[in-house]
mmCIF file of C-alpha atoms in Angstrom:
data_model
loop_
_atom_site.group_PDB
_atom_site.id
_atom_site.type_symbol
_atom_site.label_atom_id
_atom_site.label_comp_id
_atom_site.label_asym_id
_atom_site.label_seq_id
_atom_site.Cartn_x
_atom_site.Cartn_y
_atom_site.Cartn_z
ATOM 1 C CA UNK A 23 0.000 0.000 0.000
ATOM 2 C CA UNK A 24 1.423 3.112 -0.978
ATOM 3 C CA UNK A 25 0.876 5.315 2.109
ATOM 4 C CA UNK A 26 1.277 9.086 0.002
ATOM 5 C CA UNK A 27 -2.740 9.030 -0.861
ATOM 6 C CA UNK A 28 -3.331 9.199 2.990
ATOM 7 C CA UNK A 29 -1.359 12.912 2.789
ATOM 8 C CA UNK A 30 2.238 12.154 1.442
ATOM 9 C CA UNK A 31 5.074 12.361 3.643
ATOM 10 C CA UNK A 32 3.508 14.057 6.194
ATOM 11 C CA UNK A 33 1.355 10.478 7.492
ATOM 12 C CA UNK A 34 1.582 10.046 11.219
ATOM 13 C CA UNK A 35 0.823 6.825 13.408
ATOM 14 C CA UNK A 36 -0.002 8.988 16.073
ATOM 15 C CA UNK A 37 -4.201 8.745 15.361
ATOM 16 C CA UNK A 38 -3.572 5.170 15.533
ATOM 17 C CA UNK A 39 -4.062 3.666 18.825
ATOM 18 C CA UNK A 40 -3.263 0.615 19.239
ATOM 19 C CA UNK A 41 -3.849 -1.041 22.859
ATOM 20 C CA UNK A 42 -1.423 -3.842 23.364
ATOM 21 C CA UNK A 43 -2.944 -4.749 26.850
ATOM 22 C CA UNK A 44 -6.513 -4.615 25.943
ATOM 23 C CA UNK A 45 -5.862 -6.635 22.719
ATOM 24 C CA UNK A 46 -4.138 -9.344 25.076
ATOM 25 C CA UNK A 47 -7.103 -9.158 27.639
ATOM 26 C CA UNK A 48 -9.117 -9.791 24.742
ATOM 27 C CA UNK A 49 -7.497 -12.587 23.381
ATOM 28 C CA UNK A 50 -7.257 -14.581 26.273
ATOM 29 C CA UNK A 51 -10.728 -14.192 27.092
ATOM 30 C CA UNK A 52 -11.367 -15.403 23.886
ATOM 31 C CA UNK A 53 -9.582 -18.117 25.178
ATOM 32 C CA UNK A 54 -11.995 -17.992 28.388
ATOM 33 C CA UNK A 55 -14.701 -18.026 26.620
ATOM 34 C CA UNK A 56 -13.722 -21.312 24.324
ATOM 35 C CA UNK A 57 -12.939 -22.953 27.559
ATOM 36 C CA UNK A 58 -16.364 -22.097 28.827
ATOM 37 C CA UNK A 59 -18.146 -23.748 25.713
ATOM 38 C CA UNK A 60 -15.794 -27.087 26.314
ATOM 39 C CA UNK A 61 -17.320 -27.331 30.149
ATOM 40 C CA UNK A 62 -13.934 -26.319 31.145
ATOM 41 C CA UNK A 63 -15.053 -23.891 33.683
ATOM 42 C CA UNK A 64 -12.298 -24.182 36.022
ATOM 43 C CA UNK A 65 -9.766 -23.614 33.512
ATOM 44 C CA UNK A 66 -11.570 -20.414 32.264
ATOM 45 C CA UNK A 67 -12.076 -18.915 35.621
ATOM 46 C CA UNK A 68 -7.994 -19.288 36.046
ATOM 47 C CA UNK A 69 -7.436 -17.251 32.860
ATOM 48 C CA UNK A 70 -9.982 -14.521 33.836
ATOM 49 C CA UNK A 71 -8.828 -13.988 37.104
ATOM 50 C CA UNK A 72 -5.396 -13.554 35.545
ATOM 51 C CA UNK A 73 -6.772 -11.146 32.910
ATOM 52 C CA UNK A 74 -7.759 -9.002 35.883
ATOM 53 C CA UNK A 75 -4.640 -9.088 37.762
ATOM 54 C CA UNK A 76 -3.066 -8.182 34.789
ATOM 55 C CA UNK A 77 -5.919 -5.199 34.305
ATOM 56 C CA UNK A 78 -8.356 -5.149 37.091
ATOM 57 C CA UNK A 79 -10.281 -2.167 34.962
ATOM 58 C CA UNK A 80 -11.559 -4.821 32.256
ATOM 59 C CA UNK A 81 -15.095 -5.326 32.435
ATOM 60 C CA UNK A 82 -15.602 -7.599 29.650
ATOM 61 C CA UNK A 83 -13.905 -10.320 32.267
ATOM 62 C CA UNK A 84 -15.814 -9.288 35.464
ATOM 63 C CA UNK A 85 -18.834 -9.842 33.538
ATOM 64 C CA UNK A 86 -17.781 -13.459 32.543
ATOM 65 C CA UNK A 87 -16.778 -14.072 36.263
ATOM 66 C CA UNK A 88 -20.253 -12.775 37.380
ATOM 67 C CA UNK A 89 -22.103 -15.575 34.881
ATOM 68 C CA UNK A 90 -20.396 -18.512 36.054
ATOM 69 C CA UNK A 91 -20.342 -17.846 39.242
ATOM 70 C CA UNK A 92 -24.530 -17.199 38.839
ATOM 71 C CA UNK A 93 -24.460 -20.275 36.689
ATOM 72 C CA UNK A 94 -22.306 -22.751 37.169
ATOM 73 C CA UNK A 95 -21.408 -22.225 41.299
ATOM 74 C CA UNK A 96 -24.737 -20.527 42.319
ATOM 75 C CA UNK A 97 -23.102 -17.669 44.608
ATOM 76 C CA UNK A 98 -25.057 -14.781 43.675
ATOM 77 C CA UNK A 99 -23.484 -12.310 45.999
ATOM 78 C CA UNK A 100 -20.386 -12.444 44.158
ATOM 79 C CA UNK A 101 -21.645 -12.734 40.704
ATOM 80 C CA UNK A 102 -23.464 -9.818 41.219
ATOM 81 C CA UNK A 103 -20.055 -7.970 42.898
ATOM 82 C CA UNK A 104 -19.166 -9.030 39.331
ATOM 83 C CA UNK A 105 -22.057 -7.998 37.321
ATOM 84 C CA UNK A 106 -21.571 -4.387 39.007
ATOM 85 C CA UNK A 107 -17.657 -4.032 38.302
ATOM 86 C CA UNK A 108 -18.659 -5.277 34.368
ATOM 87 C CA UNK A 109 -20.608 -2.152 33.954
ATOM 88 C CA UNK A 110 -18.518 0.486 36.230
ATOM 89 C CA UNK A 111 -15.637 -0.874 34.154
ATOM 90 C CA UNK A 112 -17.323 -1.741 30.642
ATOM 91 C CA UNK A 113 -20.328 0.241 30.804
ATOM 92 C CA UNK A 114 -20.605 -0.207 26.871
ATOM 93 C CA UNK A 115 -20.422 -3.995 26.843
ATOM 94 C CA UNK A 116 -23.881 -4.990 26.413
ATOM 95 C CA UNK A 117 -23.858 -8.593 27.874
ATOM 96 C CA UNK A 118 -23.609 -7.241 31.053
ATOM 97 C CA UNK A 119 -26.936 -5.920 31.212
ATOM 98 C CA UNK A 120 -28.818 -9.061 30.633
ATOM 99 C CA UNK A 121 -26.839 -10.801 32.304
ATOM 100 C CA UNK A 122 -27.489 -8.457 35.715
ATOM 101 C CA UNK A 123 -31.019 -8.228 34.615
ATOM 102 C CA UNK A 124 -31.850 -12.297 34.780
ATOM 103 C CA UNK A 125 -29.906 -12.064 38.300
ATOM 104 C CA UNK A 126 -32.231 -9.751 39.608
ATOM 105 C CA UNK A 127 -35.519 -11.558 37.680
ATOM 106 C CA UNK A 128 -34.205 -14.817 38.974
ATOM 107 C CA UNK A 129 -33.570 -13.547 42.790
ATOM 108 C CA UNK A 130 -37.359 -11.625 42.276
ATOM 109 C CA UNK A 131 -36.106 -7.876 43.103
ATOM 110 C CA UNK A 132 -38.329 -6.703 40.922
ATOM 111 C CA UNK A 133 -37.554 -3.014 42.312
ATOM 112 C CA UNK A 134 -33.937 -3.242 41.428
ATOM 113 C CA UNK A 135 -34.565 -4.748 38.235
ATOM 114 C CA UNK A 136 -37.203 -1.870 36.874
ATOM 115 C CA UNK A 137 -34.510 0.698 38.120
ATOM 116 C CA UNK A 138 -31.534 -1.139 36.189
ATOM 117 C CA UNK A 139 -34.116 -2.216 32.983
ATOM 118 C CA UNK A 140 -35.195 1.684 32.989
ATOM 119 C CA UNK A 141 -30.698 2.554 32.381
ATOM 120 C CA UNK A 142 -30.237 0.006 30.418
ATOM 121 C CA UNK A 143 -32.646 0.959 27.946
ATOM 122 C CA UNK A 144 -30.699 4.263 27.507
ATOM 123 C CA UNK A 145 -27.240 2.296 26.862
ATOM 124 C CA UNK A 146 -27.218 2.218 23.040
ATOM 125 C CA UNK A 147 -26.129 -1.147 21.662
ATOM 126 C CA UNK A 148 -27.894 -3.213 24.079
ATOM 127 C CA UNK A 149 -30.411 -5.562 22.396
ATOM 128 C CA UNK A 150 -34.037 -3.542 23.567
ATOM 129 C CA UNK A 151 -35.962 -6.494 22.731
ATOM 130 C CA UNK A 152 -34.214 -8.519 25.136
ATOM 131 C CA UNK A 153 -35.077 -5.530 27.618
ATOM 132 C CA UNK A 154 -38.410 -5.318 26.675
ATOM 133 C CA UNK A 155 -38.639 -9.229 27.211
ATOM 134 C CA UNK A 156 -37.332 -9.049 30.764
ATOM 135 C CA UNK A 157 -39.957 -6.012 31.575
ATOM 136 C CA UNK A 158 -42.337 -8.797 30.207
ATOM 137 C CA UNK A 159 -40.981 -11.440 32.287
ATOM 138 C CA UNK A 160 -41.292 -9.177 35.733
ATOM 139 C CA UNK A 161 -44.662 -8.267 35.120
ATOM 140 C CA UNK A 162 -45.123 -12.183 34.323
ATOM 141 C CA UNK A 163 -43.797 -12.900 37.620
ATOM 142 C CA UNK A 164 -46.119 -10.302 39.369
ATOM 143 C CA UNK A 165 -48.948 -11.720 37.644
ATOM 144 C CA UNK A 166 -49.618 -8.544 35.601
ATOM 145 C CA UNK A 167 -50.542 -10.058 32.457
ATOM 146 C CA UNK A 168 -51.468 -6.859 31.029
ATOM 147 C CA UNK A 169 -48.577 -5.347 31.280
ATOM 148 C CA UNK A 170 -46.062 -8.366 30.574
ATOM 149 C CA UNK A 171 -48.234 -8.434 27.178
ATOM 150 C CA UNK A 172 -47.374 -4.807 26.158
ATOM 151 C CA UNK A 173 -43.651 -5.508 26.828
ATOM 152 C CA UNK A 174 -44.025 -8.427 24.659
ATOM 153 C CA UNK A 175 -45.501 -6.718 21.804
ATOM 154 C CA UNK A 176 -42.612 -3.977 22.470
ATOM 155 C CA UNK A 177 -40.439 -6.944 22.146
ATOM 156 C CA UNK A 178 -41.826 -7.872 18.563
ATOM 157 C CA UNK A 179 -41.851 -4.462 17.365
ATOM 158 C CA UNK A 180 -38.528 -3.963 18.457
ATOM 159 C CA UNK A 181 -36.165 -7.427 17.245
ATOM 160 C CA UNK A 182 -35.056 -7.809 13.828
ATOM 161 C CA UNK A 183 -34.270 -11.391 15.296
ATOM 162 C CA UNK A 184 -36.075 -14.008 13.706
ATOM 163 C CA UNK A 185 -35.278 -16.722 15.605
ATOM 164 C CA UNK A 186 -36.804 -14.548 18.884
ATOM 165 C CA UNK A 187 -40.064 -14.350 17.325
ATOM 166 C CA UNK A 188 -41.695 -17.340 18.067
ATOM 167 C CA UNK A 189 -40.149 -17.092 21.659
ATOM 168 C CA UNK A 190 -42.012 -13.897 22.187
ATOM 169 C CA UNK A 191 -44.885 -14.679 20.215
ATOM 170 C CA UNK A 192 -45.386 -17.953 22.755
ATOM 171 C CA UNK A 193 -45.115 -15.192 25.616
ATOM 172 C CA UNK A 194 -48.027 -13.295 24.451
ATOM 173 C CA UNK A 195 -49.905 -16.423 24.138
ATOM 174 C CA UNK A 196 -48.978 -17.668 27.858
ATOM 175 C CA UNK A 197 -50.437 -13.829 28.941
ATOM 176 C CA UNK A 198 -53.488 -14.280 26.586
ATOM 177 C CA UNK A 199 -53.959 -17.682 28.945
ATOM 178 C CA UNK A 200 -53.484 -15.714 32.044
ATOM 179 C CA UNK A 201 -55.447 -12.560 31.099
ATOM 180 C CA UNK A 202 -58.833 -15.082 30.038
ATOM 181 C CA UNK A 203 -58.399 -16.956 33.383
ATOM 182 C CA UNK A 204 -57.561 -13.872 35.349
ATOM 183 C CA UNK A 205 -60.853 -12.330 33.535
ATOM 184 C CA UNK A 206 -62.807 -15.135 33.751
ATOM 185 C CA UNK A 207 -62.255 -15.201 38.094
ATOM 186 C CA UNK A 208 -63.341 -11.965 38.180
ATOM 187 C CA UNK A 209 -66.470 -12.663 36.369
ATOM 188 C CA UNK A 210 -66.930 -15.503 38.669
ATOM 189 C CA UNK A 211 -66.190 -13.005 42.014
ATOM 190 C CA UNK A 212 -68.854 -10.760 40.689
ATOM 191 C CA UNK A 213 -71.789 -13.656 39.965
ATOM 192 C CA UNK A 214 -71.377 -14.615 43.471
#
């Protein structure tokens, strides 16, 4: 390549940034994450904890830490130490937020996970479907059909994911259940 056409002589590497430590942070959690796909979680937990004693500011590797120790090791208090050092660290890495959010849905702090579903909507490359699916799923939980239905539908409108479609598609279904029976009680409250 003939470098003149990108100003002659007077080219300069100094616009080029090139991050020799994050590129190595994110090659061995490539690594992690390959490991984590074989089953060898053990392994991969070794090379993330060395990623962040190498650079205890990368986020992308707090955030793996925080799933498998949700996951695999069910200690919640320190995946969620995790989950919150992913964001302050990474607070563009988009994982993070879905991962956090199915922590909070799956521990039922529905508070906490309005509040953090509210921000994360706001963060721009996180998926908003997904978001709108785990509004869905709260409301689900609280037995607010009607509401877990909109989010839903905000869901559909929102994915250009095919393969998510019929997953939220069956969630409007399961609320359509819910909403006739729900109905159909309160008819039966009223007759008697």
């Amino acid at each position: 390549m003939d470098f003149k056409e990108f100003g002659g002589n007077n080219y300069s590497t100094e616009y080029v940034r090139f991050d020799r430590d994050n590129l190595e942070c994110e090659s061995t959690l490539a690594q992690a994450d390959s490991l984590i796909k074989a089953g060898q979680i053990q392994t991969a937990v070794e090379l993330l904890v060395k990623i962040l004693q190498y650079n205890p500011q990368f986020g992308k590797a707090y955030n793996y830490l925080g799933w498998i120790y949700e996951t695999q090791y069910q200690n919640y208090t320190y995946a969620e130490e995790c989950y919150r050092n992913a964001m302050k660290y990474a607070p563009d890495y988009a994982p993070v937020y879905l991962n956090y959010a199915y922590l909070l849905l799956s521990g039922r702090r529905f508070d906490e996970l309005k509040a953090h579903l509210d921000e994360a909507l706001a963060i721009p490359n996180v998926s908003k479907d997904r978001i709108y699916n785990h509004y869905g799923l709260m409301y689900e939980m609280q037995q607010n059909p009607e509401a877990a239905m909109s989010y839903y539908v905000k869901a559909v409108m929102s994915t250009l994911d095919t393969s998510t479609l019929p997953y939220y598609k069956e969630a409007i279904e399961r609320c359509k259940v819910k909403l006739e029976l729900k109905n159909s009680l309160n008819d039966y409250r009223l007759t008697n």
